[in-house]
Backbone as a ProteinNet text record, in pm:
[ID]
protein_1_A
[PRIMARY]
MMMITNATITIYNREYDPLTRFDTWHRTVIRNVHVYVDHKASVSDSGLNSAEIYKIRIPAEVENADQYLPPEEYAKLKDLGEHWTIQIEDQIVIGEYDLEIERPADLKDVRLRHCKVLSWSDNRFGGLPHWKIGGV
[TERTIARY]
179.8	-4	107	53.6	133.7	41.9	156.6	95.1	32.3	-61.1	-101.6	-8.5	84.7	179.6	60.8	103.5	25.4	149.1	318.7	369.5	435.9	557.9	698.9	716.7	862	884.3	1017.8	1094.2	1215.7	1210	1308.8	1303.6	1432.5	1463.2	1561.7	1600.6	1712.2	1800.5	1836.9	1836.6	1901.7	2026.1	2139.2	2304.8	2451.7	2426.8	2474.2	2643.6	2724.4	2832.9	2892.9	2935.1	3077.8	3183.9	3180.3	3282.8	3205.6	3141.6	3066.1	2947	2934.3	2771.6	2694.9	2645.3	2516	2462.6	2375.5	2246.1	2308.1	2286	2336.2	2223.2	2133.1	2051.6	2134.2	2084	2059.1	1957.4	1982.8	1838.8	1857.1	1709.8	1746.1	1563.5	1538	1432.2	1371.4	1271.4	1209.9	1074.8	1082.4	953.2	864.4	794.6	652.3	562	525.6	491.9	352.9	353	186.2	149.9	114	108.5	-35.4	-73.4	-211.3	-251.4	-291	-265.6	-432.6	-457.5	-527.2	-597.3	-689.9	-724.3	-820.1	-702.5	-813	-853.7	-961.8	-994.8	-1058.6	-1043.9	-1079.7	-1115.2	-1261.3	-1252.5	-1163.9	-1099.4	-1070.8	-1166	-1057.2	-1084.4	-1030.3	-961.8	-888.8	-919.8	-1109.1	-1082.9	-1122.3	-1091	-1068.1	-914.1	-918	-788	-755.6	-656.3	-669.3	-526.1	-496.1	-378.3	-421	-309	-313.5	-179.7	-165.6	-197	-124	-11.8	74.4	19.8	20.8	60.2	95.3	239.2	364.4	377.9	343	445.2	495	599.2	765	732.9	713.5	703.3	823.1	901.2	980.7	1110.6	1022.6	1042.1	1103.5	1102.5	1124.9	1244.3	1277.4	1363.7	1539	1541.3	1668.9	1636.6	1543.7	1506.7	1703.3	1779.7	1870.4	1957.4	1956	2032.3	1953.9	1875.1	1859.8	1909.5	1957.4	2009.6	1870.5	1900.6	1835.8	1919.9	1837	1894.9	2020.4	2062.5	2252.2	2284	2264	2412.7	2398.6	2253	2326.7	2422	2365.6	2459.6	2684	2656.3	2788.8	2860.1	2800.8	2887	3005.4	3059.6	3184.4	3094.7	3073.9	3006.8	2854.8	2799	2665.6	2586.5	2698.7	2672.7	2530.9	2524.7	2344.1	2282.5	2227.9	2253.5	2171.4	1972.6	1896.1	1843.2	1791.5	1725.5	1590.3	1512.9	1438.7	1418.2	1373.3	1417.7	1344.2	1248.2	1135.1	1272.7	1165.5	1222.8	1295.1	1304.6	1360.9	1244.6	1228.4	1175.8	1104.9	1019.6	946.4	886.8	894.6	896.6	809.4	671.9	553.2	623.5	678.6	762.9	849.1	921	1019.3	1147.9	1196.2	1225.1	1400.7	1441.7	1585.8	1718.4	1568.2	1655.9	1738.2	1899.7	1970.2	1911.7	1941.8	1896.2	1922.8	1993.6	2103.3	1976.4	1846	1767.7	1592.2	1580.8	1437.1	1314.5	1330	1277	1287.9	1399.1	1388.9	1314.6	1196.2	1120.9	972.9	973.6	853.7	801.9	894.3	815.7	841	872.5	768.4	658.4	663.1	487.2	469.4	533.9	473.3	430.4	302.6	329.2	442.7	523.6	562.7	521.3	655	554.1	701.7	696.5	827.5	771.7	859.3	835.9	872.7	719.9	671.4	685.1	637.4	612.3	675.1	743.9	778.8	808.2	747.3	789.8	835.7	911.7	959.6	899.8	812.8	763	726.3	887.6	906.1	945.7	751.7	756	596.3	592.7	418.5	413.9	262.8	161.3	230.2	244.4	310.5	404.5	469.1	635.2	669.2	674.7	688.7	731	803.9	766.8	707.2	662.6	502.7	557.4	543.3	584.6	510.4	435.1	339.2	365.7	346.5	415.5	320	337.8	274.6	376.6
-155.3	28.4	154.5	236.7	366	507	538.2	633.5	795.8	807.3	926.5	1066.2	1138.8	1236.7	1335.8	1467.6	1592.8	1701.8	1661.2	1778.6	1757.7	1946.8	1834.6	1988.2	1948	2002.3	2049.9	2152.7	2208.4	2180.1	2113.5	2103.5	2171.7	2202.9	2262.6	2237.7	2164.1	2062.2	2163.2	2192.6	2241	2195.6	2242.5	2266	2260.8	2222	2324.9	2379.8	2471.4	2443.7	2529.5	2476.3	2410.6	2575.7	2619.8	2645.1	2880	2930.8	3030.6	3013.3	2870.2	2843.5	2904.6	2920.2	2940.7	2803.6	2773	2710.4	2713.3	2652.4	2649.2	2543.1	2594.9	2553.7	2473.8	2323.7	2249.9	2202.9	2298.4	2226.7	2157.2	2045.2	1945.5	1974.1	1930.6	1914	1814	1792.9	1667.3	1608.5	1528	1583.8	1444.9	1458	1355	1261.7	1435.1	1389.2	1396.1	1345.1	1395.4	1496.8	1596.6	1716.7	1742.7	1729.4	1766.5	1881.7	2004.4	2106.4	2147.5	2104.5	2127.6	2305	2335.1	2428.1	2408.2	2488.8	2461.6	2662.2	2613.3	2770.2	2660.1	2829.5	2824.1	2927.9	2861.5	3046.8	3041.3	3174.2	3177.3	3332.1	3379.4	3512.1	3595.7	3566.7	3663	3726.8	3571.2	3632.5	3518.7	3505.6	3352.3	3303.3	3219	3201.6	3105	3086.6	2987.9	2926.6	2814.9	2794.9	2679.5	2637.5	2523.2	2434.7	2306.3	2196.4	2110.1	2119.4	2009.1	1885.1	1786.1	1679.2	1614.9	1599.7	1577	1436.6	1302.1	1180.4	1190.5	1145.4	1161.1	938.9	910.8	746.3	778.3	591.4	538.4	585.9	563.5	494.2	657.3	757.1	923.5	894.8	966.4	941.6	1002.9	1044.9	1047.2	985.5	908.1	832.2	780.2	741.8	677.3	754.2	880.5	1008.2	1034.5	947	1067.1	915.6	1050.4	933.8	978	906.7	881.7	1064	1112.9	1243.4	1181.5	1109.5	1087.2	1015.3	993.3	945.2	1116.7	1148.5	1283.6	1368.8	1416.5	1509	1481.7	1315.3	1258.7	1303.4	1332	1379.8	1483.5	1519.1	1660.5	1720.9	1629.3	1756	1634.1	1731.6	1691.6	1635.9	1712.7	1637.6	1646.7	1561.7	1555.8	1457.8	1466.5	1375.5	1502	1412.6	1463.1	1366.4	1445.2	1416.7	1477.3	1444.8	1445.7	1530.7	1641.4	1649.6	1792.4	1771.5	1857.6	2013.3	2038.4	2266.1	2297.1	2171.2	2174.4	2229.3	2303.3	2429.4	2304	2318.2	2283.3	2391.8	2427.9	2412.7	2402.8	2425	2357.7	2405.3	2317.5	2381.8	2342	2396.2	2340.2	2480.4	2584.5	2694	2711.4	2807.2	2770	2892.7	2977.1	3067.8	2951	2972.8	2929.7	2992.7	3005.9	3050.8	3059.8	3180.7	3135.5	3141.6	3160.1	3145.3	3123.2	3044.8	3060.3	3193.2	3316.5	3394.7	3467.4	3426.1	3406.2	3367.9	3232.7	3242.7	3286.2	3403.2	3516.1	3511.8	3597.3	3613.2	3528.5	3431	3347.8	3362.7	3328.7	3374.7	3207.8	3091.1	2950.7	2925.4	2857.5	2793.6	2704.4	2712.6	2702.8	2616.2	2537.4	2505.7	2453.2	2475	2409.2	2290	2138.5	2064.6	2024.1	1933.8	1953.4	1835.1	1702.2	1602.3	1485.5	1356.4	1301.8	1144.9	1067.1	897.6	854.8	743.3	714.2	467.6	505.6	453	358.6	302	288	148.8	98.1	-70.3	-79.9	-207.6	-269.9	-188.2	-164	-180.8	-75.2	71.9	170.5	248.3	155.7	258.9	414.9	460.4	679.3	697.9	849.2	940.2	1001.3	1029.1	1114	1294.3	1358.4	1436	1545.9	1604.7	1733.1	1833.1	1918	2008.7	2100.2	2276.3	2391.1	2519.7
-3.4	6.8	-4.4	-82.5	-72.7	-9.4	88.8	109.1	20.8	47.1	-75.8	-55.3	-105	-43.5	-157.6	-77	-137.5	-25.1	-85.5	-61.4	-129.8	-40.4	-61.6	52	182.1	256.5	271.8	331.5	364.5	505.6	563.9	692.5	774.5	827.4	904.3	1071.6	1026.3	1151.6	1194.9	1349.6	1440.1	1494.6	1454.9	1501.3	1650.7	1750.1	1806	1819.2	1785.7	1760.5	1851.6	1873.6	2023.7	2037.4	1909.1	1870.5	1952	1850.4	1883.7	1955.5	1960	2106.1	2160.7	1934.7	1909.9	1784.7	1798.3	1726.1	1546.9	1475.3	1316.4	1310.6	1121.8	1108.5	930.3	945.8	843.1	711.5	629.8	532.2	474.5	511.5	379.2	247.9	175.1	138.9	71.7	145.8	129.6	38.5	-89.3	-164.8	-180.6	-182.5	-131.1	-28.5	31.2	186.4	235.7	286.7	338.3	444.7	461.8	517.7	569	712.2	718.8	788.3	798.3	898.8	952.7	1061.3	1127.1	1179.7	1179.7	1241.8	1400.8	1482.3	1559.9	1650.2	1683.7	1804	1945.2	1993.8	2168.6	2205.9	2361.9	2389.9	2527.4	2546	2670.1	2759	2791	2947.7	2834.4	2757.3	2671.5	2535	2493.1	2365.5	2259.9	2172.5	2062.9	2053.9	2045.4	2004.8	1876	1776.7	1731.8	1726.8	1607.6	1620.7	1488.5	1402.2	1332.1	1394.2	1355.7	1405.1	1273.6	1269	1150.3	1231.7	1075.6	1129	919.3	1018.8	904	904.6	784.3	771.7	678.3	664.9	570.4	537.4	435.2	418.1	350.1	456.6	429.4	304.9	182.7	80.3	4.4	16.5	-11.3	-21.3	-189.7	-246.5	-141	-24.7	58.3	223.7	187.5	293	359.3	214.5	349.9	378.9	357.6	419.6	533.2	610.3	738.9	851.9	991.4	1042.1	1201.2	1333.2	1452.8	1479	1516.3	1627.3	1714.9	1814.6	1860.2	1716.5	1637.6	1526	1482	1416	1356.3	1423.4	1574	1662.1	1677.5	1644.6	1583.1	1548.8	1399.5	1256.8	1266.5	1231.8	1255.2	1126.5	971.1	869	848.9	772.2	824.1	635	556.6	402.2	390	312.6	303	365.2	531.4	631.6	700	718.3	752.6	899.7	1008.8	1132.4	1123.7	1243.9	1236.1	1498.6	1487.5	1646	1675.3	1802.1	1906.3	1877.7	1821.7	1789.1	1655	1551.1	1489	1354.4	1271.3	1180.6	1018.8	1076	828.4	806.2	648	581.7	467.8	477.6	342.4	199.2	125.7	15.7	22.2	-105.2	-141.8	-104.6	4.8	65.5	71.5	-4.3	-44.9	-43	150.7	204.9	360.4	356.4	446.2	573.4	701.2	859.4	908.9	1028.5	1133.9	1264.1	1233.4	1324.5	1317.1	1358.7	1344.1	1323.8	1384	1398.2	1184.3	1143.9	980	931.4	1014.3	916.2	913.3	1011.4	1027.5	882.2	816	687.3	587.5	565.1	487.9	413.8	377.1	258.7	269.4	309.3	328.4	428.6	438.6	587.1	648.3	800	844.3	1058.6	1040.1	1199.1	1270.3	1398.2	1501.7	1534	1513	1578.1	1667.6	1730.8	1888.1	1908.8	1849.1	1865	1751.6	1712.1	1605.6	1654.8	1607.2	1588.8	1425.7	1445.7	1335.8	1356.9	1283.7	1245.2	1153.2	1147.4	971.1	1004.5	1093	1072.4	1066.4	960.8	965.8	835.6	775.7	663.5	633.9	695.1	592.3	654	630.7	738	715.2	774.9	777.2	898.5	888.7	1034	1069.1	1150.8	1184.6	1262.8	1231.4	1242.9	1335.7	1428.5	1527.9	1552.3	1484.4	1495.9	1501.9	1572.9	1533.2	1478.7
[MASK]
++++++++++++++++++++++++++++++++++++++++++++++++++++++++++++++++++++++++++++++++++++++++++++++++++++++++++++++++++++++++++++++++++++++++

């Protein structure tokens, strides 16, 4: 069974640079993923609040799946090259985006939808192997 795909994403992986003591961001484009955006609204004492909840599934057979590394292995690399990972607080832009960023705030003017990774799981087993990402 094949997963229905509807998008390309650009994932920005955070990497801590011990020399500068700043985070750097490594960009990877991943094609043929499934993105679902759920619009949530709630009423509170301060009025109406709304948020977009992102549910992203990356099929295990995407073009650059063999360049994926678990976060703990990714963190050990000296040269990231073409490797990518999924970590809490990584940034994801829906679409192909070619801007290199220095911090997540650089994405605030992006005209494309984007989110921060809040949760993820490696579901590369069973009938529909994939990585699942939740973000806001």
